[in-house]
Amino acid sequence: MAELGHPRACEEVLTVRRELAGQVVRALQDAGLPALRADAPDAPGRPGPVVMVDADAEMGSAAVSVSWTPGPGMARAAAEAFLAGDVEAPAVRRFATASTRMQGELIRILLAAGFLATWENDDTDPDHVQVFGRKSDLPPALRPTFVPPAR
């Protein structure tokens, strides 16, 4: 089946991806964040981490991604300034700073919970965090051994 011109993953693959997304949501909620899945009925416009499942059969990125949604006041102020052409406005800088900082913290939280997570390397989705799975899903020889230093 094709979705937006791209072949859609089979239901078996989507089931595994949804399971991973659920694990990511629970890990973020355990850390005290109001995480939810993008397909949840109350997801649109709700602030906090939003977890998305990639339905594309030919994924160019990770099976699951997470993005940070700031509060409506911050988002509205940044959008208004941006649409007015003032890309240097304090509201735009504050929005960008908050989004980038939260992206880094989401990665740290997910790594600490045993997930393989990294920055999105795509200019079209610069605020997304990619989640590829759990470290424990990898064969022992491929598991990362680096432990980030404590702050």
PDB file of C-alpha atoms in Angstrom:
ATOM      1  CA  MET A   1       0.000   0.000   0.000  1.00  0.00           C
ATOM      2  CA  ALA A   2       1.303   3.482  -0.821  1.00  0.00           C
ATOM      3  CA  GLU A   3       0.956   6.527   1.400  1.00  0.00           C
ATOM      4  CA  LEU A   4       1.722   9.955  -0.105  1.00  0.00           C
ATOM      5  CA  GLY A   5       3.499   8.206  -2.986  1.00  0.00           C
ATOM      6  CA  HIS A   6       5.710   6.088  -0.713  1.00  0.00           C
ATOM      7  CA  PRO A   7       5.258   2.360  -0.132  1.00  0.00           C
ATOM      8  CA  ARG A   8       3.816   1.724   3.325  1.00  0.00           C
ATOM      9  CA  ALA A   9       5.444  -0.790   5.665  1.00  0.00           C
ATOM     10  CA  CYS A  10       3.569  -4.039   6.249  1.00  0.00           C
ATOM     11  CA  GLU A  11       1.414  -4.366   9.348  1.00  0.00           C
ATOM     12  CA  GLU A  12       3.941  -6.673  11.063  1.00  0.00           C
ATOM     13  CA  VAL A  13       6.641  -3.991  10.774  1.00  0.00           C
ATOM     14  CA  LEU A  14       4.245  -1.241  11.882  1.00  0.00           C
ATOM     15  CA  THR A  15       3.298  -3.284  14.950  1.00  0.00           C
ATOM     16  CA  VAL A  16       6.967  -3.453  16.014  1.00  0.00           C
ATOM     17  CA  ARG A  17       7.378   0.287  15.391  1.00  0.00           C
ATOM     18  CA  ARG A  18       4.237   1.082  17.430  1.00  0.00           C
ATOM     19  CA  GLU A  19       5.570  -1.059  20.270  1.00  0.00           C
ATOM     20  CA  LEU A  20       8.855   0.879  20.203  1.00  0.00           C
ATOM     21  CA  ALA A  21       6.909   4.165  20.169  1.00  0.00           C
ATOM     22  CA  GLY A  22       4.960   3.034  23.233  1.00  0.00           C
ATOM     23  CA  GLN A  23       8.205   2.209  25.036  1.00  0.00           C
ATOM     24  CA  VAL A  24       9.587   5.659  24.161  1.00  0.00           C
ATOM     25  CA  VAL A  25       6.420   7.369  25.456  1.00  0.00           C
ATOM     26  CA  ARG A  26       6.617   5.411  28.729  1.00  0.00           C
ATOM     27  CA  ALA A  27      10.322   6.226  29.191  1.00  0.00           C
ATOM     28  CA  LEU A  28       9.656   9.938  28.689  1.00  0.00           C
ATOM     29  CA  GLN A  29       6.617   9.842  30.989  1.00  0.00           C
ATOM     30  CA  ASP A  30       8.702   8.033  33.631  1.00  0.00           C
ATOM     31  CA  ALA A  31      11.110  10.981  33.413  1.00  0.00           C
ATOM     32  CA  GLY A  32       8.199  13.296  34.238  1.00  0.00           C
ATOM     33  CA  LEU A  33       7.495  14.618  30.737  1.00  0.00           C
ATOM     34  CA  PRO A  34       3.962  14.804  29.284  1.00  0.00           C
ATOM     35  CA  ALA A  35       4.851  12.579  26.315  1.00  0.00           C
ATOM     36  CA  LEU A  36       2.231  11.169  23.988  1.00  0.00           C
ATOM     37  CA  ARG A  37       1.919   9.556  20.583  1.00  0.00           C
ATOM     38  CA  ALA A  38       1.231  11.804  17.598  1.00  0.00           C
ATOM     39  CA  ASP A  39      -1.833   9.712  16.736  1.00  0.00           C
ATOM     40  CA  ALA A  40      -3.417  10.223  20.195  1.00  0.00           C
ATOM     41  CA  PRO A  41      -6.731  12.093  19.985  1.00  0.00           C
ATOM     42  CA  ASP A  42      -5.502  14.925  22.224  1.00  0.00           C
ATOM     43  CA  ALA A  43      -2.049  15.229  20.592  1.00  0.00           C
ATOM     44  CA  PRO A  44      -2.519  18.155  18.169  1.00  0.00           C
ATOM     45  CA  GLY A  45      -1.222  21.348  19.734  1.00  0.00           C
ATOM     46  CA  ARG A  46      -0.435  19.802  23.103  1.00  0.00           C
ATOM     47  CA  PRO A  47       2.951  20.898  24.494  1.00  0.00           C
ATOM     48  CA  GLY A  48       5.683  18.407  25.318  1.00  0.00           C
ATOM     49  CA  PRO A  49       7.340  15.498  23.513  1.00  0.00           C
ATOM     50  CA  VAL A  50       5.356  13.980  20.650  1.00  0.00           C
ATOM     51  CA  VAL A  51       6.340  10.476  19.498  1.00  0.00           C
ATOM     52  CA  MET A  52       5.730   9.540  15.845  1.00  0.00           C
ATOM     53  CA  VAL A  53       5.863   6.213  14.010  1.00  0.00           C
ATOM     54  CA  ASP A  54       7.280   6.232  10.467  1.00  0.00           C
ATOM     55  CA  ALA A  55       4.950   4.198   8.231  1.00  0.00           C
ATOM     56  CA  ASP A  56       7.301   4.381   5.244  1.00  0.00           C
ATOM     57  CA  ALA A  57       8.516   0.984   3.999  1.00  0.00           C
ATOM     58  CA  GLU A  58      11.697   2.533   2.604  1.00  0.00           C
ATOM     59  CA  MET A  59      12.716   4.504   5.686  1.00  0.00           C
ATOM     60  CA  GLY A  60      15.411   7.059   5.173  1.00  0.00           C
ATOM     61  CA  SER A  61      15.543   7.643   8.913  1.00  0.00           C
ATOM     62  CA  ALA A  62      14.486   5.953  12.120  1.00  0.00           C
ATOM     63  CA  ALA A  63      11.366   3.891  12.792  1.00  0.00           C
ATOM     64  CA  VAL A  64      10.309   6.316  15.542  1.00  0.00           C
ATOM     65  CA  SER A  65      10.967   9.997  16.041  1.00  0.00           C
ATOM     66  CA  VAL A  66      10.283  12.469  18.821  1.00  0.00           C
ATOM     67  CA  SER A  67       9.754  16.189  18.516  1.00  0.00           C
ATOM     68  CA  TRP A  68       9.315  18.852  21.175  1.00  0.00           C
ATOM     69  CA  THR A  69       6.198  21.019  21.058  1.00  0.00           C
ATOM     70  CA  PRO A  70       6.532  24.243  23.076  1.00  0.00           C
ATOM     71  CA  GLY A  71       3.604  25.878  24.821  1.00  0.00           C
ATOM     72  CA  PRO A  72       1.035  27.703  22.671  1.00  0.00           C
ATOM     73  CA  GLY A  73       2.108  31.188  23.781  1.00  0.00           C
ATOM     74  CA  MET A  74       5.733  30.663  22.785  1.00  0.00           C
ATOM     75  CA  ALA A  75       4.800  28.968  19.514  1.00  0.00           C
ATOM     76  CA  ARG A  76       2.298  31.695  18.578  1.00  0.00           C
ATOM     77  CA  ALA A  77       4.747  34.546  19.310  1.00  0.00           C
ATOM     78  CA  ALA A  78       7.492  32.872  17.279  1.00  0.00           C
ATOM     79  CA  ALA A  79       5.150  32.133  14.357  1.00  0.00           C
ATOM     80  CA  GLU A  80       3.866  35.707  14.278  1.00  0.00           C
ATOM     81  CA  ALA A  81       7.379  37.160  14.270  1.00  0.00           C
ATOM     82  CA  PHE A  82       8.577  34.645  11.687  1.00  0.00           C
ATOM     83  CA  LEU A  83       5.624  35.281   9.369  1.00  0.00           C
ATOM     84  CA  ALA A  84       6.237  39.027   9.692  1.00  0.00           C
ATOM     85  CA  GLY A  85       9.771  38.392   8.409  1.00  0.00           C
ATOM     86  CA  ASP A  86      11.499  39.149  11.723  1.00  0.00           C
ATOM     87  CA  VAL A  87      13.581  35.979  12.001  1.00  0.00           C
ATOM     88  CA  GLU A  88      15.873  37.667  14.562  1.00  0.00           C
ATOM     89  CA  ALA A  89      13.018  38.527  16.949  1.00  0.00           C
ATOM     90  CA  PRO A  90      13.513  37.489  20.593  1.00  0.00           C
ATOM     91  CA  ALA A  91      10.434  35.230  20.335  1.00  0.00           C
ATOM     92  CA  VAL A  92      11.987  33.329  17.411  1.00  0.00           C
ATOM     93  CA  ARG A  93      15.344  32.970  19.197  1.00  0.00           C
ATOM     94  CA  ARG A  94      13.640  31.810  22.415  1.00  0.00           C
ATOM     95  CA  PHE A  95      11.573  29.261  20.485  1.00  0.00           C
ATOM     96  CA  ALA A  96      14.660  27.937  18.654  1.00  0.00           C
ATOM     97  CA  THR A  97      16.721  27.801  21.851  1.00  0.00           C
ATOM     98  CA  ALA A  98      14.016  25.963  23.799  1.00  0.00           C
ATOM     99  CA  SER A  99      13.434  23.473  20.974  1.00  0.00           C
ATOM    100  CA  THR A 100      17.136  22.738  20.498  1.00  0.00           C
ATOM    101  CA  ARG A 101      17.794  22.406  24.242  1.00  0.00           C
ATOM    102  CA  MET A 102      14.820  20.098  24.706  1.00  0.00           C
ATOM    103  CA  GLN A 103      15.933  17.985  21.747  1.00  0.00           C
ATOM    104  CA  GLY A 104      19.301  17.436  23.446  1.00  0.00           C
ATOM    105  CA  GLU A 105      17.653  16.580  26.759  1.00  0.00           C
ATOM    106  CA  LEU A 106      15.251  14.149  25.091  1.00  0.00           C
ATOM    107  CA  ILE A 107      18.242  12.359  23.588  1.00  0.00           C
ATOM    108  CA  ARG A 108      19.980  12.178  26.984  1.00  0.00           C
ATOM    109  CA  ILE A 109      16.842  10.807  28.661  1.00  0.00           C
ATOM    110  CA  LEU A 110      16.331   8.201  25.941  1.00  0.00           C
ATOM    111  CA  LEU A 111      19.991   7.118  25.958  1.00  0.00           C
ATOM    112  CA  ALA A 112      19.838   6.724  29.747  1.00  0.00           C
ATOM    113  CA  ALA A 113      16.710   4.570  29.322  1.00  0.00           C
ATOM    114  CA  GLY A 114      18.569   2.245  26.938  1.00  0.00           C
ATOM    115  CA  PHE A 115      17.405   3.541  23.562  1.00  0.00           C
ATOM    116  CA  LEU A 116      19.508   4.293  20.498  1.00  0.00           C
ATOM    117  CA  ALA A 117      18.611   7.947  19.920  1.00  0.00           C
ATOM    118  CA  THR A 118      20.297  10.751  18.010  1.00  0.00           C
ATOM    119  CA  TRP A 119      19.744  14.125  16.355  1.00  0.00           C
ATOM    120  CA  GLU A 120      17.771  14.169  13.118  1.00  0.00           C
ATOM    121  CA  ASN A 121      20.211  14.806  10.297  1.00  0.00           C
ATOM    122  CA  ASP A 122      17.655  16.403   8.002  1.00  0.00           C
ATOM    123  CA  ASP A 123      17.103  20.087   7.368  1.00  0.00           C
ATOM    124  CA  THR A 124      13.377  19.488   6.820  1.00  0.00           C
ATOM    125  CA  ASP A 125      12.922  18.121  10.376  1.00  0.00           C
ATOM    126  CA  PRO A 126      15.689  19.755  12.416  1.00  0.00           C
ATOM    127  CA  ASP A 127      13.799  19.487  15.701  1.00  0.00           C
ATOM    128  CA  HIS A 128      13.255  15.717  15.546  1.00  0.00           C
ATOM    129  CA  VAL A 129      15.079  13.082  17.563  1.00  0.00           C
ATOM    130  CA  GLN A 130      15.522   9.737  15.846  1.00  0.00           C
ATOM    131  CA  VAL A 131      14.964   6.536  17.835  1.00  0.00           C
ATOM    132  CA  PHE A 132      16.224   3.355  16.207  1.00  0.00           C
ATOM    133  CA  GLY A 133      15.437   0.836  18.935  1.00  0.00           C
ATOM    134  CA  ARG A 134      16.854  -0.337  22.228  1.00  0.00           C
ATOM    135  CA  LYS A 135      20.528  -1.059  22.807  1.00  0.00           C
ATOM    136  CA  SER A 136      19.499  -4.483  24.112  1.00  0.00           C
ATOM    137  CA  ASP A 137      18.033  -5.313  20.662  1.00  0.00           C
ATOM    138  CA  LEU A 138      21.527  -5.230  19.142  1.00  0.00           C
ATOM    139  CA  PRO A 139      23.904  -8.168  19.225  1.00  0.00           C
ATOM    140  CA  PRO A 140      26.461  -7.660  22.044  1.00  0.00           C
ATOM    141  CA  ALA A 141      29.275  -6.908  19.585  1.00  0.00           C
ATOM    142  CA  LEU A 142      27.324  -3.955  18.144  1.00  0.00           C
ATOM    143  CA  ARG A 143      26.079  -2.391  21.388  1.00  0.00           C
ATOM    144  CA  PRO A 144      27.546   1.023  22.175  1.00  0.00           C
ATOM    145  CA  THR A 145      29.771   1.011  25.230  1.00  0.00           C
ATOM    146  CA  PHE A 146      30.263   4.768  25.609  1.00  0.00           C
ATOM    147  CA  VAL A 147      28.704   6.171  28.756  1.00  0.00           C
ATOM    148  CA  PRO A 148      28.316   9.965  28.729  1.00  0.00           C
ATOM    149  CA  PRO A 149      30.118  11.674  31.605  1.00  0.00           C
ATOM    150  CA  ALA A 150      27.971  12.860  34.485  1.00  0.00           C
ATOM    151  CA  ARG A 151      27.310  16.573  34.534  1.00  0.00           C
TER     152      ARG A 151
END
